[in-house]
Coordinates of C-alpha atoms in Angstrom, one line a residue:
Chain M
X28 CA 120.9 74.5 114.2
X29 CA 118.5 76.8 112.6
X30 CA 115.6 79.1 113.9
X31 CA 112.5 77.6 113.0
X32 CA 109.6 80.4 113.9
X33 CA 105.9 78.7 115.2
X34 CA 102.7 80.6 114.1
X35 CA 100.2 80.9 116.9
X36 CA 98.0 78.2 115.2
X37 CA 100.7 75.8 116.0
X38 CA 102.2 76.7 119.2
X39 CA 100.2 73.8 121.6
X40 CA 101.6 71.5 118.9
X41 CA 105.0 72.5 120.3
X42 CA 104.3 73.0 123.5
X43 CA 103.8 76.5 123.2
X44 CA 106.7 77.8 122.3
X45 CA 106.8 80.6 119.8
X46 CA 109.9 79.0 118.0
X47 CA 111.9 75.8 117.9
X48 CA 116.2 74.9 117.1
X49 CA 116.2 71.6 114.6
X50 CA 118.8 70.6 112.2
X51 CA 119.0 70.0 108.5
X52 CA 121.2 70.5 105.4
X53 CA 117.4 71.7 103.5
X54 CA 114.5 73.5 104.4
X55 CA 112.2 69.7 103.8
X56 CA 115.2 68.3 106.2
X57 CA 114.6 70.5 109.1
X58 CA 110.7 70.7 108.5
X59 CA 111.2 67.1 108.9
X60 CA 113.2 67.1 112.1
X61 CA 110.5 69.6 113.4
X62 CA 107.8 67.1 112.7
X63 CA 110.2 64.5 114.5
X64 CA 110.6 66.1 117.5
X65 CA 106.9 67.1 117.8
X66 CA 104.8 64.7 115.8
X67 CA 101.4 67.0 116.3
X68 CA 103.3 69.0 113.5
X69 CA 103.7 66.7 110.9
X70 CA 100.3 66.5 109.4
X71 CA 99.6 70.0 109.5
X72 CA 102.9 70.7 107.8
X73 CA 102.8 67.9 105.2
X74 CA 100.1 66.0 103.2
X75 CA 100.5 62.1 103.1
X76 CA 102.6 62.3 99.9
X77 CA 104.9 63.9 101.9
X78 CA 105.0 66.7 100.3
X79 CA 104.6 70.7 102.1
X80 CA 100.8 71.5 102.9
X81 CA 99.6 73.8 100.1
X82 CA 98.2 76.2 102.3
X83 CA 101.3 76.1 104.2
X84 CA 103.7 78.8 103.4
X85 CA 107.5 79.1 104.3
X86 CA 110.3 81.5 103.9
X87 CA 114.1 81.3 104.5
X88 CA 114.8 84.2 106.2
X89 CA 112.4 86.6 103.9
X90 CA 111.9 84.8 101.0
X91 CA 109.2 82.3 100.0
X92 CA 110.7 78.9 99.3
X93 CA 108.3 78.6 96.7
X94 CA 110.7 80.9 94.5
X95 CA 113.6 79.2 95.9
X96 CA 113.7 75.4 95.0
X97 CA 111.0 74.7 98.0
X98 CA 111.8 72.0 100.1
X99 CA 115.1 71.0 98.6
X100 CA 116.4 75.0 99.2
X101 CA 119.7 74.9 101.6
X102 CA 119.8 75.8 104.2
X103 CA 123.1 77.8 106.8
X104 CA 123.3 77.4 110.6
X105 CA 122.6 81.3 110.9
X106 CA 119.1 81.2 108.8
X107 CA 115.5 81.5 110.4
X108 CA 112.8 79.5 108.8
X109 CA 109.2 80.8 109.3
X110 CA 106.2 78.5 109.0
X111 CA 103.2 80.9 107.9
X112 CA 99.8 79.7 107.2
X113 CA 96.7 81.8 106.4
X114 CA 94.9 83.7 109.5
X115 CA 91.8 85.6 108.6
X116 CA 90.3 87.0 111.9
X117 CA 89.4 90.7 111.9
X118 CA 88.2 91.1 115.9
X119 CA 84.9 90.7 115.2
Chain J
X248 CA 125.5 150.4 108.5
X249 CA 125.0 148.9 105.3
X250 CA 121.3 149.3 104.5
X251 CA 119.2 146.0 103.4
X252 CA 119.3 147.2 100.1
X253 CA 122.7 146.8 100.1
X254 CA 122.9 143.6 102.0
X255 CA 120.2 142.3 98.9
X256 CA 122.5 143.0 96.3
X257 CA 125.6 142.0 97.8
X258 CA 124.0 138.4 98.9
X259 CA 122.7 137.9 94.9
X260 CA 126.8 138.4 94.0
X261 CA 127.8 135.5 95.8
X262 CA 125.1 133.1 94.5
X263 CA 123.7 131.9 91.2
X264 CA 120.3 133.8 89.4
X265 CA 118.7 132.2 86.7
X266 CA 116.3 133.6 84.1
X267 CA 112.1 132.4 84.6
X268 CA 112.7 131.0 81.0
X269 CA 116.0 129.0 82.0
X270 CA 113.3 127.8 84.5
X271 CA 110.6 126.5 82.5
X272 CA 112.6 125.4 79.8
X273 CA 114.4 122.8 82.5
X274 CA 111.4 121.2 84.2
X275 CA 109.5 121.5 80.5
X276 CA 111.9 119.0 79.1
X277 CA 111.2 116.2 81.6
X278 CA 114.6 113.8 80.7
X279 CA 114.9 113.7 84.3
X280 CA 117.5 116.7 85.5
X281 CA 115.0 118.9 86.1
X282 CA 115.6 121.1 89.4
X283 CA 113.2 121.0 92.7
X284 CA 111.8 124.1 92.4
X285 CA 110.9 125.3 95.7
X286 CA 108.5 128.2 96.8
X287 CA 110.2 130.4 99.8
X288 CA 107.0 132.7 100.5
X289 CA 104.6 132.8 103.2
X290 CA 101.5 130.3 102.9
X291 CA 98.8 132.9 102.1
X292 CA 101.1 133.6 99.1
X293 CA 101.7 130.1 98.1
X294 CA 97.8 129.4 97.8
X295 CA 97.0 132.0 95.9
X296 CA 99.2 130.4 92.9
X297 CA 102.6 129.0 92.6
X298 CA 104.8 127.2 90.0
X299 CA 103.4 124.1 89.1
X300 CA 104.6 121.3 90.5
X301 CA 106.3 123.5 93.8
X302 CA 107.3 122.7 96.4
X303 CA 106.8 125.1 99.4
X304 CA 109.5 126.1 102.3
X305 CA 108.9 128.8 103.4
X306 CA 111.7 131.0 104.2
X307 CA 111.2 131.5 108.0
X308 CA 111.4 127.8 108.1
X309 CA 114.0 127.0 105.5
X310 CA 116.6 125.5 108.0
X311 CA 114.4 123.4 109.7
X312 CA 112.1 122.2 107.0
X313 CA 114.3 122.0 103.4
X314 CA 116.1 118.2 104.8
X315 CA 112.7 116.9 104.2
X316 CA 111.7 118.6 101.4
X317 CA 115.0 118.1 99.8
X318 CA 117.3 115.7 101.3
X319 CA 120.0 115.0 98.6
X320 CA 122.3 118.3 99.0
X321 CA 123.7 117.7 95.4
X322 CA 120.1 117.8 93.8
X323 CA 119.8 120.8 91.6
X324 CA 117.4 123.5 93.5
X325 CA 115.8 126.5 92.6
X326 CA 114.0 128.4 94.8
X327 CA 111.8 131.6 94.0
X328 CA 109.6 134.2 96.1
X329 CA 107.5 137.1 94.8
X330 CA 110.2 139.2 93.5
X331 CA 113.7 137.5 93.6
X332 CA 114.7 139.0 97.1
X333 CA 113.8 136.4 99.6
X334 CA 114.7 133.9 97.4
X335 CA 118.2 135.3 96.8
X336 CA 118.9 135.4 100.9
X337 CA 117.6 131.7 101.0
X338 CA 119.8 130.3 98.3
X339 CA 122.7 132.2 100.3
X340 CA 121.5 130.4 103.6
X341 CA 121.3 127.0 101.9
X342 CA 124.4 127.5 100.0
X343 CA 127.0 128.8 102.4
X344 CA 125.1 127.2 106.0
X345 CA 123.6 123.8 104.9
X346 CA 125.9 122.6 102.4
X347 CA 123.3 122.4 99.7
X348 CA 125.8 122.3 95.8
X349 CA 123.3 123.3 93.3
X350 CA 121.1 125.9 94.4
X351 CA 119.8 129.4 92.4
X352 CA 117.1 131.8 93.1
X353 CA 114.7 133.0 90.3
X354 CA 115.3 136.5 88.9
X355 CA 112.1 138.6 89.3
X356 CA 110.3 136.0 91.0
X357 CA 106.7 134.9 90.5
X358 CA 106.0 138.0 89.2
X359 CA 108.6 138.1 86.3
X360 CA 107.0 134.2 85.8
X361 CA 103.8 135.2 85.4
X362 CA 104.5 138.6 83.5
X363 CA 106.3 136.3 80.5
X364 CA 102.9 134.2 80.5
X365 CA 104.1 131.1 81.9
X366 CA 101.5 129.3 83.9
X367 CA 100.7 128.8 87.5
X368 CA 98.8 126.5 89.7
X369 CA 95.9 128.2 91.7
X370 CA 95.2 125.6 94.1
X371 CA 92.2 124.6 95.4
X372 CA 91.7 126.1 99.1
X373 CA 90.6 125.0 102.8
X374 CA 87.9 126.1 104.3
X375 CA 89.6 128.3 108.0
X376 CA 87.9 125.4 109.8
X377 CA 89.6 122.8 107.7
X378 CA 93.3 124.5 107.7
X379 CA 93.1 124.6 111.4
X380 CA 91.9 120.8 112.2
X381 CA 94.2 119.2 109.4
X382 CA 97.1 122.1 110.0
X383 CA 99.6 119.3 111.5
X384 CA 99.0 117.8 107.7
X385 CA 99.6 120.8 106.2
X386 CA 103.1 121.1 108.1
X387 CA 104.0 117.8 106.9
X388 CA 105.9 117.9 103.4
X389 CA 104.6 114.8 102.2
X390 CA 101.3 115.6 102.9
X391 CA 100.3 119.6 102.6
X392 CA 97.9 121.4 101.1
X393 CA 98.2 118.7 98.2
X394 CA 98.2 115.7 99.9
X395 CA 95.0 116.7 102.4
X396 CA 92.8 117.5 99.2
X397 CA 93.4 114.2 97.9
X398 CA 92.3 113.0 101.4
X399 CA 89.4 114.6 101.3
X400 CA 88.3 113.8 97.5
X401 CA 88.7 110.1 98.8
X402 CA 86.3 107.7 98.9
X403 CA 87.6 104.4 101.6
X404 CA 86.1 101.7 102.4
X405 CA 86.1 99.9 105.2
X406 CA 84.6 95.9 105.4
X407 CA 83.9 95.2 109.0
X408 CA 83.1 98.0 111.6
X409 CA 84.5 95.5 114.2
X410 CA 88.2 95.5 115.8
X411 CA 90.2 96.1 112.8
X412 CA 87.3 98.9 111.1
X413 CA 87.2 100.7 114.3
X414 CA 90.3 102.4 114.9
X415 CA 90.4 102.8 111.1
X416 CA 87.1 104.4 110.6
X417 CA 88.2 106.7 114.0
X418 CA 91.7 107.9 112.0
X419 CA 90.8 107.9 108.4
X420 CA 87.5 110.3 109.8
X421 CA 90.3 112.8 111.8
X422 CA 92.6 112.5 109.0
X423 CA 90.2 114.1 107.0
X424 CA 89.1 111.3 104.6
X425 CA 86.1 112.6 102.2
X426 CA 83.9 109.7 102.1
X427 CA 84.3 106.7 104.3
X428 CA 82.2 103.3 103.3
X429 CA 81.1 100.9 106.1
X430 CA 79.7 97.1 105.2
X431 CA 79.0 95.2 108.3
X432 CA 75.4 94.0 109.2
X433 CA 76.3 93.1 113.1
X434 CA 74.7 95.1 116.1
X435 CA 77.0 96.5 118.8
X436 CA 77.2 93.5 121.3
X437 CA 78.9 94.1 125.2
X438 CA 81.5 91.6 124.4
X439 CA 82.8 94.0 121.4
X440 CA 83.8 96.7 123.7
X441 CA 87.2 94.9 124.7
X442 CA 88.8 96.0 121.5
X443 CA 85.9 98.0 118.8
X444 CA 86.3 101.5 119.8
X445 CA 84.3 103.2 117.2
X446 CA 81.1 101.7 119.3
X447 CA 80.1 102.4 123.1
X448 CA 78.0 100.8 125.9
X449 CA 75.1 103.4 125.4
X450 CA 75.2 101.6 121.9
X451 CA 74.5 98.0 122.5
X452 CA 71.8 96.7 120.2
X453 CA 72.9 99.7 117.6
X454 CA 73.9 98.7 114.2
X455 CA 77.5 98.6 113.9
X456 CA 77.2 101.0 110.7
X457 CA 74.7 103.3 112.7
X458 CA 77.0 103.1 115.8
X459 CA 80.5 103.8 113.4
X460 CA 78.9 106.9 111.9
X461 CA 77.8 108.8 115.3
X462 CA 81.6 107.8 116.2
X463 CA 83.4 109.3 112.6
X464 CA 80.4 112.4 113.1
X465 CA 81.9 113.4 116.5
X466 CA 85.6 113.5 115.4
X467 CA 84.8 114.7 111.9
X468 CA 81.4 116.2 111.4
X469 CA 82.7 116.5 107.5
X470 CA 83.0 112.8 106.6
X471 CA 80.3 111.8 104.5
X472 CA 79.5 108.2 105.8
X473 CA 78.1 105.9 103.1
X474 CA 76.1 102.6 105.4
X475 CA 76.2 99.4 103.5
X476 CA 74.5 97.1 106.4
X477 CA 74.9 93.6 104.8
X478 CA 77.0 90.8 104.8
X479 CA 79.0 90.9 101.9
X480 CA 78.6 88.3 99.0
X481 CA 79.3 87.7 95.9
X482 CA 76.2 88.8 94.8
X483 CA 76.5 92.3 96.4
X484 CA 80.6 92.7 96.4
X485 CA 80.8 94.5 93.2
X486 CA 78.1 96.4 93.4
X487 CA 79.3 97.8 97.0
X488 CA 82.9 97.9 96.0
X489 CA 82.5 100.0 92.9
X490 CA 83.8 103.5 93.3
X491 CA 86.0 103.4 96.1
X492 CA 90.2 104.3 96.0
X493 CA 91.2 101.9 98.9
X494 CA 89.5 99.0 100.5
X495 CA 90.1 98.2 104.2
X496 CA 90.2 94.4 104.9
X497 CA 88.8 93.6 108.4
X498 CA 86.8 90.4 107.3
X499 CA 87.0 87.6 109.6
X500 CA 86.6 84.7 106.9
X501 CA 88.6 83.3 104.2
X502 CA 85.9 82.5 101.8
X503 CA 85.6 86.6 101.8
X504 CA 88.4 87.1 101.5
X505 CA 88.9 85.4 98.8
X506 CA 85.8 87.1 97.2
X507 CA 87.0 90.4 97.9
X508 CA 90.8 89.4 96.6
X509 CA 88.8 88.8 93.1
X510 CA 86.4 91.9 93.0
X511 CA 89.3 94.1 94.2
X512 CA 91.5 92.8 91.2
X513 CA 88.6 93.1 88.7
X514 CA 87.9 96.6 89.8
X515 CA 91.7 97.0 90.4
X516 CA 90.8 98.7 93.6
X517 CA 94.1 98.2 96.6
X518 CA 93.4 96.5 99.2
X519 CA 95.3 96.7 102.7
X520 CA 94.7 94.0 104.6
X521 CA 95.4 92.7 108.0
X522 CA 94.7 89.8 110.1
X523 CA 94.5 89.0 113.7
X524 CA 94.7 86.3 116.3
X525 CA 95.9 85.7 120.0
X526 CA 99.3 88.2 120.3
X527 CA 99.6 88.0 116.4
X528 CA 99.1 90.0 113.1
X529 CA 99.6 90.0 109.7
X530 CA 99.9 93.5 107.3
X531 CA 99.7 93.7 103.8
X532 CA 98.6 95.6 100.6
X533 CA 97.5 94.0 97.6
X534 CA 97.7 96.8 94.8
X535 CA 95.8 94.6 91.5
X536 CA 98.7 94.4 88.8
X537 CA 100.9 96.6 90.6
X538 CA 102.1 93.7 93.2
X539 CA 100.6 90.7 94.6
X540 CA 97.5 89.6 95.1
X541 CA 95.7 87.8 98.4
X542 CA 95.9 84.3 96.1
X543 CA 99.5 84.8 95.0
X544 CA 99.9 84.7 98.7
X545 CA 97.7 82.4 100.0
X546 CA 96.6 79.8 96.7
X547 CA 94.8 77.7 99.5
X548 CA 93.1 78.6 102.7
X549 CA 93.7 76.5 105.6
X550 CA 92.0 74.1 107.1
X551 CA 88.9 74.9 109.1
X552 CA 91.1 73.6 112.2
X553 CA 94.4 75.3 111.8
X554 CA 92.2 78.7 110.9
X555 CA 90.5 79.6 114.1
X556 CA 88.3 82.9 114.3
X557 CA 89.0 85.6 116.8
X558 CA 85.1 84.6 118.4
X559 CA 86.8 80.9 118.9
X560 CA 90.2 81.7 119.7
X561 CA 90.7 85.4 121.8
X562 CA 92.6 88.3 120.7
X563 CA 94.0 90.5 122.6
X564 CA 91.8 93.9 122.4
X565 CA 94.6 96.1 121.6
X566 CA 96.2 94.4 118.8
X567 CA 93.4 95.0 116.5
X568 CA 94.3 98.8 117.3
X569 CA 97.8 98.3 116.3
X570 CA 97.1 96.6 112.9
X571 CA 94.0 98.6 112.0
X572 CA 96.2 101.8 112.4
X573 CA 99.1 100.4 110.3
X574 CA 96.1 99.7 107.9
X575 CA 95.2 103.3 108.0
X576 CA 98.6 104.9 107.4
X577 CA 99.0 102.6 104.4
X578 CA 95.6 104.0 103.5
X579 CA 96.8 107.3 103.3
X580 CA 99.9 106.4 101.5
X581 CA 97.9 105.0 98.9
X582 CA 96.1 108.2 98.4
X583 CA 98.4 110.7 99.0
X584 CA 101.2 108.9 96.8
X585 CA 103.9 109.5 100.0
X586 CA 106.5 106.9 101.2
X587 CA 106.3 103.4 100.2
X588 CA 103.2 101.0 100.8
X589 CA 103.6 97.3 101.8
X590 CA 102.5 96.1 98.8
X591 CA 104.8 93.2 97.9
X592 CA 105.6 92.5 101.0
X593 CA 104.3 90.7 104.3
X594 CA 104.6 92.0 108.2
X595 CA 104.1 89.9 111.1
X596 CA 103.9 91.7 114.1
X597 CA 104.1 89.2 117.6
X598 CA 103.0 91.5 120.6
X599 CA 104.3 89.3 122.8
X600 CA 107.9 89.0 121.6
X601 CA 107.7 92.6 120.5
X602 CA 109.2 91.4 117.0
X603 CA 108.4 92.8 113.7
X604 CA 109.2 90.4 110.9
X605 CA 108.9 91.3 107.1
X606 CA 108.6 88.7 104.3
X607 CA 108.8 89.1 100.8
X608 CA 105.2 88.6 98.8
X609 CA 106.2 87.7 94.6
X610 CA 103.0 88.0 92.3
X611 CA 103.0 84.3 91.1
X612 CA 102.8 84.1 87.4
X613 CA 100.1 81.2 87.7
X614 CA 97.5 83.2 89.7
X615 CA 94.4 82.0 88.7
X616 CA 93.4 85.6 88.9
X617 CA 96.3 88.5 88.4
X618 CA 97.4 86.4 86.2
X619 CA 94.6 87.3 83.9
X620 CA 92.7 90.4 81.8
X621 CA 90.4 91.3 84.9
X622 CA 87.6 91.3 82.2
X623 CA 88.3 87.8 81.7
X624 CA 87.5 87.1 85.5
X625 CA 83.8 85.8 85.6
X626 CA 81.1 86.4 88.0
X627 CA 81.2 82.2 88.9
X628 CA 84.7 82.2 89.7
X629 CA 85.0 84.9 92.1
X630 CA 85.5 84.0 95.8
X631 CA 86.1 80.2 94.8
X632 CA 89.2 78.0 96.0
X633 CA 90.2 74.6 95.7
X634 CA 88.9 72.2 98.4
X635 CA 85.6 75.6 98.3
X636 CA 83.0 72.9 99.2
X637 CA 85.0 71.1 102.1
X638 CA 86.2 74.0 103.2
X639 CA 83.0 75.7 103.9
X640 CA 81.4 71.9 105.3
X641 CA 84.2 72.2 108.0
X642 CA 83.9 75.4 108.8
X643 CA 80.0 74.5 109.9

């Protein structure tokens, strides 16, 4: 199982919880079980091509799948995957 | 008794003199083995002129201070005073008690230096008011006498006076930051007191600009405080930008962000920029050409639903303080050239967890914008994403 860390802007589509264990040989195959488990997910995580959002951005462990081979990058039991979108608030 | 005199000469047996012209002949021919030189006097004499590009230890506090100043024991060292005795009983000290391999002391001294014609730096100097308030600066190696000028010849400036601006307009004014900027055209309101410390309930209804500068006048009467009260658009951004070293991201919207990622790379101005929401922030620097910029992170903003504002959404009123501060030490980092900033990379700090996680940012060879000549970047595209119109209809 690997780590999968939630950004805040997702968390009530998990039911709060701040990160989540799912399974997968690729970074798309445990995005996917992710959006399995908690279906909220899946359309803010991919279009309907299936394909990552574009605003979405993810790293293996501290690196940008985008400079790995994205959703096909594989994946080991030990490696934390963070789902990182945009935020832009500056306590106004 | 062995007299002092005696003690002098018998100390400059056991370690290694070298000539003033074996000196500047070495850091002259710049192929990269050129010793630290290091200045051993007290500071009144060290202002008045030193070698250039010295480093100053003075000998009082040589066993406490030289680790920082020099932490690699096998780097070559030489180390000079006015006359070549000081020196001589530091290099012993270093040599025989702290291990250090390559160390000399400079026969004759400053004086000798200067007598065969070889030049000095006469740095600029503090006011007395100015070496006492910045004198924990001044007893930091990386910062100094050096460093603290460039703080005060700098010109910052700071978007948002809000949660993010405040603590940074508070620190960068008691670091001793020359000229501080302020764009924000919001008044102080009650619920902004949760979290923007720069303002105060006797200043409700005040301009946040008017508000900041009584705040960075009471720490730092010095600061000059230039007031841009506007919201910033693309028809004022590089106008307002122009001029300043560092910009401090507190904007609370992505299409100005976006604006501001495309001025700053134009004007190639760094930007350190955070975010905030709930328990969570983001940290970054985006130094035009040097690293990254905002779109080789972020190509698309999100939705207007997955990108809540901290108005909507809460934040927590101290984390603002923790990521407006982190803001302001990278500040200083980029204008006093110490340590390493975060450009390149990403930190996520989660308050609740206590976890700090970093994530690699590459520059992305497609950028749209730091991809490109930034005088090839055109007044229409600036500030303009994919999805722009949608985006903007969402966000209502």
């Amino acid at each position: 199982m690997s780590t999968v860390k939630i950004p805040p802007v997702l968390r009530a589509s998990v039911g709060g919880a701040r990160e989540v264990e799912a399974s997968g040989a690729s970074v798309g195959d445990v995005l996917r079980e992710v959006a399995q488990q908690h279906p909220a997910t899946e359309s803010q995580l991919f279009s309907e091509e299936g394909d990552l959002n574009r605003y979405v951005n993810v790293y293996l462990n501290d690196e940008d799948v985008r400079v790995l081979d994205g959703l096909e990058t594989g994946v080991a039991e030990s490696d934390t995957i963070v789902i990182l979108p945009a935020m832009a608030g500056g306590g106004r | 008794m062995a007299s002092g005199t005696d003690v002098i000469r018998r100390i400059k047996e056991q370690i290694e003199e070298v000539d003033p012209k074996d000196v500047h002949d070495l850091s002259q021919n710049g192929n990269g083995d050129a010793p630290v030189i290091v200045d051993v006097r007290e500071q009144h004499e060290f202002e008045e002129s030193h070698l250039p590009g010295a480093i100053h230890v003075p000998r009082g506090h040589l066993e406490s201070r030289i680790e920082g100043a020099v932490s690699d024991r096998s780097q070559p060292v030489v180390l000079y005073c006015a006359s070549g005795n000081r020196s001589a009983l530091a290099a012993h000290t270093m040599q025989e008690l702290l291990g250090y391999e390559d160390v000399a002391s400079m026969r004759g001294g400053i004086t000798l230096w200067k007598d065969r014609g070889y030049e000095v730096e006469v740095p600029r100097a503090l006011t007395g008011e100015q070496r006492e308030r910045y004198s924990r600066h001044l007893l930091v190696p990386e910062i100094g006498l050096e460093g603290q000028m460039k703080l005060l010849d700098a010109r910052v400036l700071l978007l948002g006076a809000g949660g993010l601006g405040s603590p940074a307009a508070l620190y960068l004014a008691a670091a001793g930051v020359g000229t501080i900027g302020i764009v924000d055209n919001d008044v102080v309101d009650l619920s902004n007191l949760q979290r923007q410390v720069a303002h105060s309930n006797e200043r409700i209804g005040v301009p946040k600009v008017d508000s900041a500068e009584i705040a960075i006048h009471e720490i730092n009467p010095d600061v000059n405080v230039e007031k841009h009260p506007v919201r910033l658009g693309a028809e004022n951004i590089m106008e307002i930008s122009e001029g300043y070293d560092v910009i401090v991201d507190g904007l609370d919207n992505f299409p100005t962000r976006y604006l501001l990622n495309d001025a700053s790379v134009r004007l190639q101005i760094p930007v350190v920029s955070a975010s905030i929401l709930g328990f969570e922030g983001q940290l970054s620097v985006f130094h035009p050409y040097e690293g990254p910029c905002y779109r080789c992170l972020y190509p698309t903003p999100p939705p207007a639903e997955l990108a809540p504002s901290c108005g909507a959404a809460g934040v927590l009123g101290v984390l603002p303080g923790v990521m407006g501060l982190l803001q302001s030490v990278e500040v200083i980092k980029l204008i006093t050239g110490a340590g390493e900033t975060m450009a390149g990379r990403l930190l996520l700090y989660d308050a609740l967890g206590t976890t700090f996680t970093e994530l690699k940012v590459r520059r992305d060879p497609d950028c749209p914008i730091c991809s490109r000549d930034p005088d090839s970047i055109s007044d229409d595209e600036m500030g303009v994403f994919p999805d722009y119109e949608m985006f903007c209809a969402g966000a209502g």
